[in-house]
Coordinates of C-alpha atoms in Angstrom, one line a residue:
Chain A
M1 CA -2.6 -31.8 14.6
K2 CA -5.3 -30.2 16.7
N3 CA -3.3 -30.8 19.8
F4 CA -0.2 -29.3 18.1
Y5 CA -2.0 -26.0 17.5
A6 CA -3.7 -26.1 20.9
N7 CA -0.3 -26.4 22.6
R8 CA 1.1 -23.6 20.5
I9 CA -1.7 -21.3 21.3
G10 CA -1.5 -22.2 25.0
L11 CA 2.2 -21.4 25.0
L12 CA 1.7 -18.2 23.2
T13 CA -1.0 -17.1 25.6
L14 CA 1.2 -18.0 28.6
G15 CA 4.1 -16.1 27.1
L16 CA 2.0 -13.0 26.4
T17 CA 0.6 -13.1 29.9
C18 CA 4.0 -13.2 31.4
L19 CA 5.1 -10.4 29.2
L20 CA 2.2 -8.2 30.1
L21 CA 2.6 -8.9 33.8
A22 CA 6.3 -8.2 33.6
A23 CA 5.6 -5.0 31.6
C24 CA 3.3 -3.7 34.3
S25 CA 6.4 -2.9 36.4
I26 CA 8.4 -1.4 33.5
E27 CA 9.8 2.0 34.2
P28 CA 9.9 4.1 31.0
W29 CA 13.5 4.2 30.0
V30 CA 13.0 7.1 27.7
K31 CA 11.5 10.0 29.6
P32 CA 9.1 12.5 28.0
Y33 CA 11.7 15.2 28.1
E34 CA 14.1 13.0 26.2
R35 CA 11.9 12.6 23.2
A36 CA 13.0 15.7 21.2
N37 CA 14.7 13.6 18.6
L38 CA 11.8 11.3 18.3
A39 CA 9.4 14.2 17.8
D40 CA 11.3 15.6 14.9
P41 CA 9.3 15.2 11.7
I42 CA 12.2 13.6 9.9
M43 CA 11.7 10.6 12.3
S44 CA 8.3 9.9 10.9
F45 CA 7.9 6.7 9.0
S46 CA 5.8 8.7 6.7
R47 CA 5.6 12.4 7.1
D48 CA 2.8 12.9 4.6
P49 CA 0.0 10.3 4.6
I50 CA -1.4 11.5 1.2
S51 CA 1.9 10.8 -0.4
S52 CA 2.6 7.4 1.3
S53 CA -0.8 6.1 0.6
Y54 CA -0.4 7.0 -3.1
I55 CA 3.0 5.3 -3.3
N56 CA 1.7 2.2 -1.6
H57 CA -1.1 2.1 -4.1
V58 CA 1.4 2.3 -7.0
Y59 CA 3.1 -0.9 -5.7
Q60 CA -0.1 -2.7 -4.8
A61 CA -1.4 -2.4 -8.3
R62 CA 1.8 -4.0 -9.8
E63 CA 3.0 -6.5 -7.2
G64 CA 1.5 -9.6 -5.8
A65 CA 2.2 -8.8 -2.2
R66 CA -0.2 -6.7 -0.2
G67 CA -0.7 -5.6 3.4
A68 CA 1.4 -4.5 6.4
E69 CA 2.4 -1.4 4.5
G70 CA 2.4 0.7 7.7
G71 CA 1.6 4.3 7.8
Q72 CA 2.8 7.4 9.3
G73 CA 4.8 7.2 12.4
G74 CA 7.2 9.1 14.5
G75 CA 6.3 11.7 16.9
C76 CA 7.3 11.8 20.5
G77 CA 4.5 9.7 22.1
C78 CA 4.0 12.5 24.6
N79 CA 0.7 14.2 25.1
Chain B
M1 CA -15.7 5.7 -19.5
G2 CA -14.0 6.5 -22.8
R3 CA -12.8 3.0 -23.4
V4 CA -11.8 2.7 -27.0
V5 CA -12.5 -1.0 -27.4
A6 CA -13.8 -1.9 -24.0
V7 CA -15.0 -5.4 -24.7
A8 CA -11.6 -6.9 -25.3
A9 CA -9.5 -4.6 -23.2
T10 CA -7.5 -6.0 -20.4
R11 CA -6.0 -4.4 -17.4
P12 CA -4.1 -5.5 -14.3
S13 CA -6.3 -7.4 -12.0
F14 CA -4.3 -6.1 -9.1
V15 CA -5.4 -2.6 -10.0
K16 CA -8.8 -3.8 -9.0
E17 CA -7.7 -5.6 -6.0
A18 CA -5.5 -2.8 -4.9
I19 CA -8.6 -0.5 -4.7
N20 CA -9.5 -2.2 -1.4
T21 CA -6.1 -2.7 0.0
R22 CA -5.3 0.9 -0.9
W23 CA -7.9 1.9 1.6
G24 CA -6.2 -0.1 4.2
V25 CA -3.1 1.9 3.6
I26 CA -5.0 5.2 3.6
L27 CA -6.5 4.2 6.9
A28 CA -3.1 3.2 8.3
G29 CA -1.9 6.7 7.6
V30 CA -5.0 8.8 8.0
L31 CA -6.7 7.1 10.9
G32 CA -3.5 6.5 12.8
F33 CA -4.0 2.8 12.9
C34 CA -0.3 2.3 12.3
V35 CA 0.6 5.4 14.1
P36 CA 1.2 4.0 17.5
L37 CA 3.5 6.6 18.7
M38 CA 0.9 9.3 18.0
A39 CA -2.0 7.2 19.2
A40 CA -2.5 9.1 22.5
V41 CA -3.0 12.4 20.7
L42 CA -5.3 13.2 17.9
P43 CA -3.7 13.6 14.5
E44 CA -2.7 17.0 13.4
E45 CA -5.2 19.3 11.7
R46 CA -3.9 19.6 8.1
A47 CA -5.0 19.6 4.5
D48 CA -3.1 18.2 1.5
A49 CA -3.6 18.7 -2.2
L50 CA -1.6 16.3 -4.4
Y51 CA -1.1 15.8 -8.2
H52 CA 0.2 12.4 -9.1
S53 CA 1.5 10.9 -12.3
Y54 CA 2.6 7.4 -13.2
S55 CA 4.0 6.6 -16.6
G56 CA 5.5 3.3 -17.6
G57 CA 4.9 0.2 -19.7
G58 CA 2.5 2.0 -22.0
V59 CA 0.3 3.1 -19.1
T60 CA -0.3 6.6 -18.0
I61 CA -2.2 7.4 -14.8
N62 CA -2.6 10.8 -13.2
G63 CA -5.0 12.8 -11.2
P64 CA -5.6 14.8 -8.0
S65 CA -5.9 13.7 -4.4
I66 CA -7.2 15.9 -1.6
L67 CA -7.1 15.0 2.1
A68 CA -8.3 17.2 5.0
R69 CA -8.5 16.6 8.7
K70 CA -10.3 18.7 11.3
T71 CA -10.4 18.3 15.1
L72 CA -13.8 18.8 16.8
G73 CA -13.4 19.6 20.5
K74 CA -10.7 17.8 22.3
K75 CA -11.5 14.2 21.6
V76 CA -12.8 13.9 18.1
S77 CA -11.1 14.2 14.7
V78 CA -12.7 13.8 11.3
W79 CA -11.2 13.5 7.9
G80 CA -12.2 13.3 4.3
N81 CA -10.3 12.1 1.2
Y82 CA -11.0 12.5 -2.6
Y83 CA -8.8 10.7 -5.1
V84 CA -8.9 10.3 -8.9
D85 CA -7.1 8.0 -11.3
S86 CA -7.3 9.0 -14.9
I87 CA -6.0 6.0 -16.8
T88 CA -4.8 5.7 -20.4
S89 CA -3.6 2.1 -21.0
A90 CA -1.7 0.7 -23.9
S91 CA 0.1 -1.8 -21.7
I92 CA 1.7 -4.9 -23.2
D93 CA -1.4 -6.9 -22.3
V94 CA -3.7 -4.4 -24.0
I95 CA -1.5 -4.2 -27.1
T96 CA -1.2 -8.0 -27.5
T97 CA -4.9 -8.9 -26.9
A98 CA -7.0 -5.8 -27.2
S99 CA -6.9 -2.1 -27.9
Q100 CA -5.9 1.0 -25.9
Y101 CA -8.5 2.3 -23.5
T102 CA -9.1 5.2 -21.2
E103 CA -11.1 5.3 -18.0
E104 CA -11.4 7.1 -14.7
R105 CA -11.7 5.8 -11.2
T106 CA -12.8 8.0 -8.3
E107 CA -12.5 7.3 -4.6
Y108 CA -14.2 8.9 -1.6
G109 CA -13.3 8.2 2.0
F110 CA -14.3 9.7 5.3
G111 CA -13.8 8.8 8.9
V112 CA -13.8 9.8 12.5
D113 CA -11.3 9.2 15.4
Y114 CA -12.2 9.3 19.0
L115 CA -9.6 9.8 21.7
Q116 CA -10.2 8.4 25.2
D117 CA -7.2 8.7 27.6
T118 CA -4.5 6.5 25.9
S119 CA -6.8 4.8 23.4
T120 CA -7.9 5.9 20.0
L121 CA -11.0 4.4 18.3
S122 CA -11.3 4.9 14.6
L123 CA -14.2 4.3 12.2
A124 CA -14.1 4.9 8.4
F125 CA -16.0 4.3 5.2
S126 CA -14.8 4.3 1.7
N127 CA -16.2 4.0 -1.8
S128 CA -14.3 3.5 -5.1
G129 CA -16.1 3.6 -8.4
E130 CA -15.5 3.2 -12.1
N131 CA -17.6 2.1 -15.0
D132 CA -17.2 -1.6 -14.3
F133 CA -16.1 -1.9 -10.7
V134 CA -17.5 -0.6 -7.4
A135 CA -15.8 -1.2 -4.1
D136 CA -17.3 -0.2 -0.7
A137 CA -15.6 -0.8 2.6
V138 CA -15.9 -0.2 6.3
H139 CA -12.9 0.0 8.6
F140 CA -12.5 -0.1 12.4
S141 CA -9.4 0.1 14.5
I142 CA -8.3 0.7 18.1
S143 CA -4.9 1.6 19.4
Q144 CA -3.7 1.7 22.9
D145 CA -0.6 3.3 24.5
M146 CA 1.1 1.4 27.2
F147 CA 4.3 1.0 29.3
G148 CA 4.8 4.7 29.8
D149 CA 3.8 5.5 26.2
L150 CA 6.9 3.7 24.9
T151 CA 4.7 1.0 23.3
T152 CA 1.5 1.2 21.3
V153 CA -0.5 -1.7 20.2
S154 CA -3.1 -1.4 17.4
L155 CA -5.8 -3.7 16.2
G156 CA -7.8 -3.2 13.0
Y157 CA -10.5 -4.9 11.0
S158 CA -11.9 -4.0 7.6
R159 CA -14.7 -5.5 5.4
G160 CA -14.9 -4.8 1.7
F161 CA -17.6 -5.4 -0.8
D162 CA -16.9 -5.4 -4.5
D163 CA -19.3 -5.4 -7.4
I164 CA -17.7 -6.4 -10.7
T165 CA -19.2 -6.0 -14.1
A166 CA -17.8 -6.2 -17.6
T167 CA -18.2 -3.5 -20.3
G168 CA -19.9 -5.0 -23.3
N169 CA -21.2 -8.0 -21.4
D170 CA -24.5 -6.8 -19.9
G171 CA -25.2 -10.1 -18.1
F172 CA -21.9 -10.2 -16.3
E173 CA -22.2 -9.4 -12.6
R174 CA -20.0 -10.8 -9.9
K175 CA -19.2 -10.1 -6.3
A176 CA -16.2 -10.4 -4.0
N177 CA -15.9 -9.9 -0.3
R178 CA -12.8 -9.1 1.6
Q179 CA -11.7 -9.0 5.2
N180 CA -8.5 -7.4 6.6
F181 CA -7.1 -8.2 10.1
K182 CA -4.3 -6.0 11.3
L183 CA -2.0 -5.9 14.3
G184 CA 0.6 -3.2 14.9
I185 CA 3.2 -2.8 17.6
S186 CA 5.3 0.3 17.9
Q187 CA 8.2 0.7 20.3
I188 CA 10.5 3.4 21.4
L189 CA 13.8 1.7 21.9
T190 CA 16.0 4.7 22.7
K191 CA 15.7 8.4 22.6
S192 CA 16.9 8.2 18.9
F193 CA 15.5 4.9 17.8
L194 CA 12.0 3.8 16.9
M195 CA 10.7 0.5 15.6
E196 CA 7.4 -0.8 14.5
L197 CA 6.1 -4.2 13.6
N198 CA 3.0 -4.8 11.5
F199 CA 1.0 -7.9 10.6
E200 CA -1.9 -8.1 8.2
T201 CA -4.0 -11.0 7.1
I202 CA -6.3 -10.5 4.1
S203 CA -9.0 -12.9 3.1
D204 CA -10.8 -12.7 -0.2
E205 CA -13.8 -14.6 -1.3
G206 CA -15.7 -14.4 -4.6
Y207 CA -14.8 -13.4 -8.1
L208 CA -11.1 -12.5 -7.9
N209 CA -9.9 -12.5 -11.5
N210 CA -10.2 -10.0 -14.3
P211 CA -13.0 -10.5 -16.7
Y212 CA -11.0 -9.1 -19.6
R213 CA -7.7 -11.0 -19.2
S214 CA -6.6 -14.1 -21.1
V215 CA -4.0 -16.8 -20.9
R216 CA -2.2 -18.2 -23.9
Y217 CA -1.7 -21.9 -24.8
L218 CA 0.0 -23.8 -27.5
S219 CA -2.1 -24.5 -30.5
G220 CA -0.8 -26.0 -33.8
G221 CA 2.7 -24.6 -33.6
S222 CA 1.5 -21.2 -32.6
Y223 CA -0.6 -20.1 -29.6
A224 CA -4.2 -19.1 -28.9
Y225 CA -6.0 -17.4 -26.0
Q226 CA -8.6 -18.4 -23.5
G227 CA -10.0 -16.6 -20.4
E228 CA -8.3 -16.6 -17.1
V229 CA -9.7 -18.7 -14.2
Y230 CA -8.7 -17.9 -10.7
P231 CA -9.6 -19.6 -7.4
N232 CA -12.6 -18.1 -5.6
T233 CA -10.6 -17.6 -2.4
R234 CA -7.3 -16.1 -1.4
T235 CA -5.7 -15.6 2.0
S236 CA -2.5 -13.7 2.4
H237 CA -0.2 -12.9 5.4
A238 CA 2.3 -10.1 5.6
A239 CA 4.7 -9.1 8.3
A240 CA 6.8 -5.9 8.2
L241 CA 9.5 -4.6 10.5
R242 CA 10.5 -0.9 10.2
A243 CA 13.0 1.1 12.0
V244 CA 14.2 4.7 12.0
Y245 CA 17.3 6.1 13.7
Y246 CA 18.2 9.7 14.4
L247 CA 21.7 10.6 13.5
P248 CA 23.8 12.9 15.7
Y249 CA 23.8 15.8 13.1
R250 CA 20.0 15.9 12.6
A251 CA 19.3 13.5 9.9
A252 CA 17.6 10.1 9.9
I253 CA 18.1 6.7 8.4
K254 CA 15.3 4.3 7.8
A255 CA 15.1 0.6 7.0
E256 CA 12.2 -1.8 6.3
Y257 CA 11.7 -5.4 5.6
R258 CA 8.5 -7.1 4.7
L259 CA 7.7 -10.8 4.2
F260 CA 4.6 -11.9 2.3
T261 CA 3.0 -15.3 1.6
D262 CA -0.4 -16.3 0.3
T263 CA -2.5 -19.4 -0.5
W264 CA -1.9 -18.9 -4.3
G265 CA 1.8 -19.7 -3.8
I266 CA 3.2 -16.2 -4.0
Q267 CA 6.1 -15.5 -1.7
A268 CA 7.6 -12.0 -1.6
N269 CA 10.3 -10.1 0.1
T270 CA 10.6 -6.3 0.2
I271 CA 13.5 -4.3 1.5
E272 CA 13.7 -0.5 1.7
A273 CA 16.2 2.0 3.0
G274 CA 16.0 5.7 3.2
Y275 CA 18.1 8.7 4.3
V276 CA 16.4 12.0 5.4
H277 CA 18.5 15.2 5.5
P278 CA 17.3 18.7 6.4
F279 CA 19.3 21.6 5.1
A280 CA 19.2 25.4 5.0
D281 CA 16.6 25.5 7.7
D282 CA 13.6 25.3 5.3
W283 CA 14.4 22.2 3.2
I284 CA 14.3 18.5 3.7
I285 CA 15.6 16.0 1.1
E286 CA 15.1 12.3 1.2
F287 CA 16.6 9.5 -0.8
T288 CA 15.0 6.1 -1.0
Y289 CA 16.0 2.7 -2.4
R290 CA 13.5 -0.2 -2.5
Y291 CA 13.9 -3.8 -3.8
Y292 CA 11.1 -6.3 -4.3
T293 CA 11.1 -9.9 -5.4
Q294 CA 8.3 -12.5 -5.6
T295 CA 7.7 -16.0 -6.8
G296 CA 4.8 -16.7 -9.1
A297 CA 1.4 -18.1 -8.3
N298 CA 1.0 -21.9 -8.6
F299 CA -1.5 -21.5 -11.4
Y300 CA 0.5 -18.9 -13.4
S301 CA 2.1 -19.8 -16.7
D302 CA 3.3 -17.7 -19.6
L303 CA 2.4 -20.5 -22.0
F304 CA 0.1 -23.4 -21.2
P305 CA 0.6 -26.6 -23.1
N306 CA -3.0 -26.9 -24.3
I307 CA -6.5 -25.4 -23.8
N308 CA -8.0 -26.0 -20.3
A309 CA -4.6 -27.3 -19.2
Q310 CA -5.6 -27.1 -15.5
N311 CA -8.4 -26.0 -13.2
Y312 CA -7.0 -22.5 -12.6
L313 CA -5.2 -20.4 -15.2
A314 CA -3.4 -17.1 -15.0
R315 CA -1.1 -15.1 -17.2
D316 CA -1.3 -11.8 -15.2
K317 CA 2.3 -10.6 -15.0
E318 CA 1.6 -9.4 -11.4
L319 CA 1.3 -13.1 -10.6
S320 CA 4.5 -14.2 -12.3
T321 CA 8.0 -14.4 -10.9
F322 CA 9.7 -11.0 -11.0
T323 CA 11.7 -8.3 -9.3
D324 CA 11.5 -4.6 -9.2
S325 CA 13.9 -1.9 -8.0
T326 CA 13.1 1.7 -7.0
Y327 CA 15.3 4.8 -6.8
G328 CA 13.6 7.8 -5.3
V329 CA 14.3 11.3 -4.2
S330 CA 11.9 13.8 -2.6
T331 CA 12.3 17.4 -1.5
S332 CA 10.1 19.5 0.8
Y333 CA 10.2 23.3 1.3
L334 CA 8.8 24.5 4.5
F335 CA 7.1 27.9 4.5
A336 CA 5.2 30.1 6.9
K337 CA 6.9 28.4 9.7
K338 CA 5.8 31.1 12.1
G339 CA 2.2 31.1 10.9
W340 CA 0.4 33.2 8.2
R341 CA -3.2 34.1 8.3
F342 CA -5.1 31.0 9.3
I343 CA -2.3 28.5 8.8
D344 CA 0.3 27.5 11.3
K345 CA 2.8 26.3 8.7
G346 CA 3.0 24.8 5.2
S347 CA 5.1 22.7 2.9
A348 CA 5.6 22.4 -0.8
N349 CA 6.8 19.0 -2.0
I350 CA 8.1 17.2 -5.0
S351 CA 8.8 13.5 -5.1
Y352 CA 10.1 11.4 -8.0
R353 CA 10.6 7.6 -8.2
R354 CA 11.9 5.5 -11.0
I355 CA 10.9 1.8 -10.8
L356 CA 12.5 -0.9 -12.9
F357 CA 10.5 -4.1 -13.4
D358 CA 12.2 -7.2 -14.5
Y359 CA 10.1 -10.3 -15.3
K360 CA 11.5 -13.8 -15.1
D361 CA 8.6 -15.7 -16.6
F362 CA 6.6 -13.3 -18.7
R363 CA 7.5 -12.9 -22.3
D364 CA 7.3 -10.0 -24.7
L365 CA 4.8 -11.1 -27.3
R366 CA 5.2 -7.8 -29.3
V367 CA 8.4 -9.3 -30.7
Q368 CA 7.8 -11.3 -33.8
G369 CA 9.7 -14.2 -35.3
Y370 CA 10.1 -16.4 -32.2
A371 CA 8.7 -19.8 -31.6
P372 CA 6.1 -19.7 -28.8
G373 CA 7.8 -19.8 -25.4
T374 CA 11.1 -18.5 -26.7
E375 CA 10.2 -14.8 -27.0
P376 CA 12.5 -12.4 -25.0
L377 CA 11.5 -11.8 -21.3
Y378 CA 9.6 -8.6 -20.7
N379 CA 10.9 -5.6 -18.7
F380 CA 10.0 -1.9 -18.4
S381 CA 10.6 1.1 -16.3
A382 CA 8.1 3.6 -14.8
D383 CA 8.3 7.2 -13.7
V384 CA 6.3 8.2 -10.6
L385 CA 5.9 11.9 -9.9
Q386 CA 4.1 13.6 -7.0
L387 CA 3.6 17.4 -6.5
Y388 CA 1.8 18.4 -3.4
V389 CA 1.2 21.2 -0.9
S390 CA 0.4 20.7 2.8
L391 CA -1.1 23.2 5.2
W392 CA -1.3 22.9 8.9
Y393 CA -3.9 25.0 10.8

């Protein structure tokens, strides 16, 4: 069983390393000037943190599941 | 505070537990932990004032929440949050085993974000207190933009420390510790398509059940009650995938799926879909549908066959098998879009959700005339209202 997990972790590490090395040469396929749609507030996963945190609280208090609720998002990713 | 019959009162244990996990959510939003696409810039300077109201299943909870964020220089942003739950509970648990109670819970949180090139470091503290429960927590996270700012990876870690007492039982003092591990990946797929993937593992250790809650067991043709007994550890894993797509006519559709599993035997699935539509320049309307389903914990039973039937015992309906469905609508009105006095813009918002809970293994004991275990299954609906104003400056 120990070997099973060791192999899995090794493969995962190898895969991630390959991914990172490959990604170093990635040319951004969405240029900063093409991010107008992404920057629109309607594209945010949660426009208002105060509201989304409250709603998540409502569900957490009444459901067994918890975690990975996410938060606000969206924006253009450009400085 | 103000508990009518505090000794016997019961309340959802997950309300307690959620106090800590709630802070994870606040941090996700407020600190930008799960804000990969914005990670390379400090969060906006804004202040929000919210009134919230929940009403359903005999429980009424309302109160204010205030959140403010301020940038200091070019690299530092600080925030503070104040939140109150004023609770009046005559839930089915309270009605069947105790008496109505009222109480108040207050939370404080503050934190700081530090921006360095394409990385954001965040540190935060939080405190939640009520008459028989105090939760402190510290949170740390780091997010990093990469691959031409198309991808952002976030890592987070939290520790929580709970002190639990029981009103009317002076000698009762218990502790619980919690750890949260988070990983978030956000990806720009096209100029109109965003996706994010979040993982979170939460590990609890200590006193995890509710000192007021009971289970029922068969006794001489009827049933009797004994206290709940939960395991002292719990580890859960959650993974969520979210996507948002910009439609050609300036509107957005959203979709989300979350998978959950834990060492108590609960498995849950959540799906959510939304549609956001701006209109008349100053308005945004959003429609939401959400569906949730879970299996019950291994040690849950609506009716145990006898006293001390097994090592662990639970009859918390949040640990049973059930589903819930949500229908929601929210509207925002944008004002002062060109600035006014010290503000850059503002919004006034109203949000309403109706949630329908349908339990598959939790029976309604308020109904008389049934043999134990044959009572009708319980269900209820809840109305959730939010009114809030946001100012950017």
